[in-house]
Amino acid sequence: KVQFLGHVIDSRVIQVDPSKIESTKDWAYPKTPTEICQFLGLAGYYQRIVEGFSKIAKSMTKLTQKGIKFEWGEKEENAFQLIKQKLCSAPILALPEGSEDFMVYCDASHKGLGAVLMQREKVIGYASRQLKVHEKNYTTYDL
């Protein structure tokens, strides 16, 4: 096993280094947009391991936008706690083996995009992001 950039990697799998994620368990809820950015910066580094990260973080991300009044509510608290919980129990991802048998599963809505890269029924990684303002005008098919 090798510890590398916040991950523990062995010959077949990659997982979050528990010592790097330990601090999120006791992280107090953000009280300013800057504190949200700090938390999402750390959590976002591991978004490849957290399924649906962008969708979960959406309500928190909105509070970092200019002109938006900072009001921390139940929706944001639930998202914050869910991200912490998912980071602390992040799945173990498989490392790719060779260059065959890859499958990409993707989904789009009028709010965001999501994808899963798999090989032989093992998850290699997750990807997701929120749509930009102009992309919300596209049909789901065009996304």
C-alpha positions as a printed NumPy array, in Angstrom:
array([[  0.   ,   0.   ,   0.   ],
       [  1.079,   3.539,  -0.779],
       [ -0.261,   6.813,   0.606],
       [ -0.392,   9.359,  -2.198],
       [ -2.09 ,  12.775,  -2.357],
       [ -4.756,  11.959,   0.221],
       [ -5.436,   8.457,  -1.069],
       [ -4.339,   4.962,  -0.125],
       [ -3.511,   2.924,  -3.209],
       [ -2.682,  -0.744,  -3.465],
       [ -2.401,  -3.039,  -6.467],
       [ -6.153,  -3.217,  -7.116],
       [ -7.998,  -0.372,  -5.371],
       [ -7.867,   3.28 ,  -4.371],
       [ -9.547,   4.761,  -1.297],
       [ -9.56 ,   7.952,   0.739],
       [ -6.751,   8.192,   3.284],
       [ -8.688,   8.105,   6.596],
       [ -6.157,  10.385,   8.295],
       [ -6.833,  13.132,   5.731],
       [-10.604,  12.965,   6.091],
       [-10.725,  12.684,   9.897],
       [-10.915,  16.462,  10.305],
       [-14.23 ,  16.649,   8.411],
       [-16.05 ,  14.667,  11.11 ],
       [-15.815,  17.564,  13.569],
       [-16.023,  20.383,  11.021],
       [-18.5  ,  22.986,  12.306],
       [-21.097,  24.225,   9.848],
       [-19.937,  27.161,   7.712],
       [-20.966,  30.616,   8.89 ],
       [-19.771,  32.616,   5.864],
       [-19.447,  32.094,   2.098],
       [-15.665,  31.878,   2.566],
       [-16.063,  29.002,   5.035],
       [-18.328,  27.207,   2.548],
       [-15.626,  27.599,  -0.103],
       [-13.029,  26.19 ,   2.291],
       [-15.151,  23.143,   3.072],
       [-16.149,  22.538,  -0.551],
       [-12.508,  22.944,  -1.565],
       [-11.503,  20.045,   0.656],
       [-14.563,  17.942,  -0.113],
       [-14.363,  18.736,  -3.823],
       [-10.884,  17.229,  -3.987],
       [-12.536,  13.872,  -3.284],
       [-15.616,  14.374,  -5.476],
       [-14.424,  11.594,  -7.778],
       [-15.201,   9.216,  -4.918],
       [-18.529,  10.758,  -3.83 ],
       [-21.465,   9.815,  -6.027],
       [-23.621,  12.83 ,  -6.904],
       [-21.295,  15.32 ,  -5.192],
       [-22.294,  18.289,  -7.325],
       [-26.008,  17.694,  -6.808],
       [-25.588,  17.382,  -3.051],
       [-23.432,  20.517,  -2.807],
       [-25.71 ,  22.683,  -4.974],
       [-27.561,  24.451,  -2.141],
       [-24.252,  25.262,  -0.434],
       [-22.63 ,  26.445,  -3.653],
       [-25.485,  28.888,  -4.261],
       [-24.641,  30.664,  -0.995],
       [-21.17 ,  31.511,  -2.341],
       [-22.525,  33.49 ,  -5.302],
       [-22.389,  37.275,  -5.37 ],
       [-25.658,  38.978,  -4.581],
       [-27.063,  35.971,  -2.698],
       [-27.902,  36.602,   0.947],
       [-26.207,  34.107,   3.256],
       [-28.947,  32.161,   5.025],
       [-27.876,  28.777,   6.366],
       [-30.987,  26.629,   6.559],
       [-32.068,  23.03 ,   6.918],
       [-31.409,  22.253,   3.253],
       [-27.807,  23.464,   3.487],
       [-27.25 ,  21.713,   6.823],
       [-28.526,  18.424,   5.383],
       [-26.209,  18.781,   2.38 ],
       [-23.264,  19.627,   4.652],
       [-23.87 ,  16.606,   6.893],
       [-24.417,  14.284,   3.91 ],
       [-21.136,  15.315,   2.294],
       [-19.303,  14.767,   5.595],
       [-20.945,  11.363,   6.   ],
       [-20.142,  10.316,   2.421],
       [-16.524,  11.408,   2.771],
       [-16.081,   9.428,   5.979],
       [-17.627,   6.321,   4.427],
       [-16.336,   6.805,   0.88 ],
       [-16.383,   3.681,  -1.255],
       [-13.269,   1.887,  -2.359],
       [-12.75 ,   2.406,  -6.071],
       [-11.193,  -0.14 ,  -8.382],
       [ -8.09 ,   0.74 , -10.361],
       [ -8.4  ,   0.242, -14.131],
       [ -7.051,  -3.039, -15.462],
       [ -5.888,  -2.859, -19.066],
       [ -7.792,  -0.843, -21.65 ],
       [-10.887,  -2.952, -22.323],
       [-14.406,  -3.43 , -20.958],
       [-14.987,   0.156, -19.832],
       [-18.544,   1.454, -19.504],
       [-19.648,   5.029, -18.939],
       [-23.092,   5.587, -17.472],
       [-24.264,   9.168, -17.687],
       [-27.329,  11.185, -16.847],
       [-28.404,  14.759, -17.392],
       [-31.173,  16.91 , -16.025],
       [-31.99 ,  20.605, -16.15 ],
       [-29.867,  21.063, -13.02 ],
       [-26.696,  19.052, -13.605],
       [-24.736,  16.232, -15.176],
       [-23.506,  13.   , -13.65 ],
       [-21.449,  10.036, -14.812],
       [-19.945,   6.806, -13.535],
       [-16.943,   5.109, -15.126],
       [-16.956,   1.35 , -14.593],
       [-14.885,  -1.596, -15.689],
       [-16.151,  -5.154, -15.294],
       [-18.91 ,  -3.997, -12.917],
       [-16.46 ,  -2.186, -10.617],
       [-16.628,   1.576, -10.098],
       [-13.511,   3.404, -11.275],
       [-14.801,   6.914, -10.555],
       [-17.708,   9.335, -10.385],
       [-18.078,  12.736, -12.045],
       [-20.739,  15.397, -11.674],
       [-21.237,  19.098, -12.086],
       [-23.929,  21.725, -11.995],
       [-25.077,  23.305, -15.229],
       [-23.952,  26.788, -16.157],
       [-26.698,  29.368, -16.637],
       [-26.718,  29.154, -20.443],
       [-26.642,  25.332, -20.399],
       [-29.982,  25.253, -18.596],
       [-31.576,  26.289, -21.912],
       [-30.39 ,  23.084, -23.636],
       [-32.571,  20.023, -23.9  ],
       [-31.44 ,  17.074, -21.81 ],
       [-30.627,  15.238, -25.027],
       [-28.172,  17.976, -26.084],
       [-26.407,  17.986, -22.745]])
